[in-house]
């Protein structure tokens, strides 16, 4: 077995067994190599920073490696998000800007662009997105549904649900601020930016950009112009960014398959509304020609927000809850 394959075998066995151990014998038998060859490759992986320890029981990972390099990340995502192709940059202006270029060059659906540092992260409505290396999760995911553009706005809500579910799986109780903010304790923990290019009346690509404040500290967030928080601040322990990503992709891909086949957001209306912040309360929607104020009634089967303005129910398809 060549070296890349042996290191993949070692890492996938260790990930599968995490937090347990795997014997050198089992790794050797799986890879068709001697225990000495396994030990040498483990040492090489340790040298690369993989937190592997050896004991009488064999080898184990001390923690999930929070690494974005494609060799590791594709392996880590293999079971929950098979076929995802990772493009990693240590530093980039914006993962969404890069992925838009790759999309125009013909990159396939399922291309994931991830960076440790964004120098010009973009938010909705021309805002910037703040992130820090080692602490933030910033990635963009390429989709090419064969659908009409008018239907596609609800994909941002689908992503919101998947992100909420990912965080719920980690013990958090997020809510969704329509259309695409994820809040914990009333503060923003993640944002979603969906950008779409069309060709005649079909979508040619959609870039789903997601930023999550994973391990940011109080002082990191202090200068933001809105109330923000992080998983670390809310949960009290640091969370591997790859774990948030893996859980998100698993949930999102399952929903996305159904969504693009059915061409309908209705199956997720209850899931969204259950998590909708300000449901039944007064809201103001900004971002359109003029603000709309009323009572939030929930989203409908197209992802529009239903708002009772005085005696009249309105369907809001643009803007955001202020
Ligand atoms: C918002 O809440 O306004 C949306 C924020 C989206 C930020 C993410 S970070 C990864 C991707 N790259 C960007 O430049 N923006 C999105």
PDB file of C-alpha atoms and ligand atoms in Angstrom, residues 94-96 118 120-124 127 129 138-140 181 188 191-193 209-211, ligand 1:
ATOM      1  CA  UNK A  94     -14.079  35.525   0.182  1.00  0.00           C
ATOM      2  CA  UNK A  95     -14.890  31.845  -0.278  1.00  0.00           C
ATOM      3  CA  UNK A  96     -18.059  32.874  -2.133  1.00  0.00           C
ATOM      4  CA  UNK A 118     -11.235  35.667   4.709  1.00  0.00           C
ATOM      5  CA  UNK A 120     -13.130  40.460   2.453  1.00  0.00           C
ATOM      6  CA  UNK A 121     -15.919  38.242   3.720  1.00  0.00           C
ATOM      7  CA  UNK A 122     -19.267  39.383   2.354  1.00  0.00           C
ATOM      8  CA  UNK A 123     -22.618  39.481   4.096  1.00  0.00           C
ATOM      9  CA  UNK A 124     -26.096  40.236   2.830  1.00  0.00           C
ATOM     10  CA  UNK A 127     -22.386  44.197   4.517  1.00  0.00           C
ATOM     11  CA  UNK A 129     -18.695  39.392   7.324  1.00  0.00           C
ATOM     12  CA  UNK A 138     -16.338  30.199   6.625  1.00  0.00           C
ATOM     13  CA  UNK A 139     -17.252  28.154   3.593  1.00  0.00           C
ATOM     14  CA  UNK A 140     -19.231  28.215   0.363  1.00  0.00           C
ATOM     15  CA  UNK A 181     -29.744  34.504  10.414  1.00  0.00           C
ATOM     16  CA  UNK A 188     -26.334  36.198  15.821  1.00  0.00           C
ATOM     17  CA  UNK A 191     -25.271  33.977   8.609  1.00  0.00           C
ATOM     18  CA  UNK A 192     -26.133  32.630   5.186  1.00  0.00           C
ATOM     19  CA  UNK A 193     -25.603  34.340   1.848  1.00  0.00           C
ATOM     20  CA  UNK A 209     -21.995  30.960   1.612  1.00  0.00           C
ATOM     21  CA  UNK A 210     -22.087  30.280   5.323  1.00  0.00           C
ATOM     22  CA  UNK A 211     -20.251  31.897   8.204  1.00  0.00           C
TER      23      UNK A 211
HETATM   24  C1  LIG B   1     -25.051  37.517   6.451  1.00  0.00           C
HETATM   25  O1  LIG B   1     -25.460  37.158   7.554  1.00  0.00           O
HETATM   26  O2  LIG B   1     -25.114  38.684   6.082  1.00  0.00           O
HETATM   27  C2  LIG B   1     -24.452  36.468   5.562  1.00  0.00           C
HETATM   28  C3  LIG B   1     -23.044  36.146   5.958  1.00  0.00           C
HETATM   29  C4  LIG B   1     -22.397  35.117   5.062  1.00  0.00           C
HETATM   30  C5  LIG B   1     -20.925  34.980   5.361  1.00  0.00           C
HETATM   31  C6  LIG B   1     -20.295  33.833   4.626  1.00  0.00           C
HETATM   32  S1  LIG B   1     -18.686  33.453   5.228  1.00  0.00           S
HETATM   33  C7  LIG B   1     -18.428  32.371   3.893  1.00  0.00           C
HETATM   34  C8  LIG B   1     -19.009  33.023   2.668  1.00  0.00           C
HETATM   35  N1  LIG B   1     -18.044  33.915   2.082  1.00  0.00           N
HETATM   36  C9  LIG B   1     -18.419  35.184   2.161  1.00  0.00           C
HETATM   37  O3  LIG B   1     -17.755  36.143   1.740  1.00  0.00           O
HETATM   38  N2  LIG B   1     -19.601  35.279   2.759  1.00  0.00           N
HETATM   39  C10 LIG B   1     -20.123  33.981   3.130  1.00  0.00           C
END
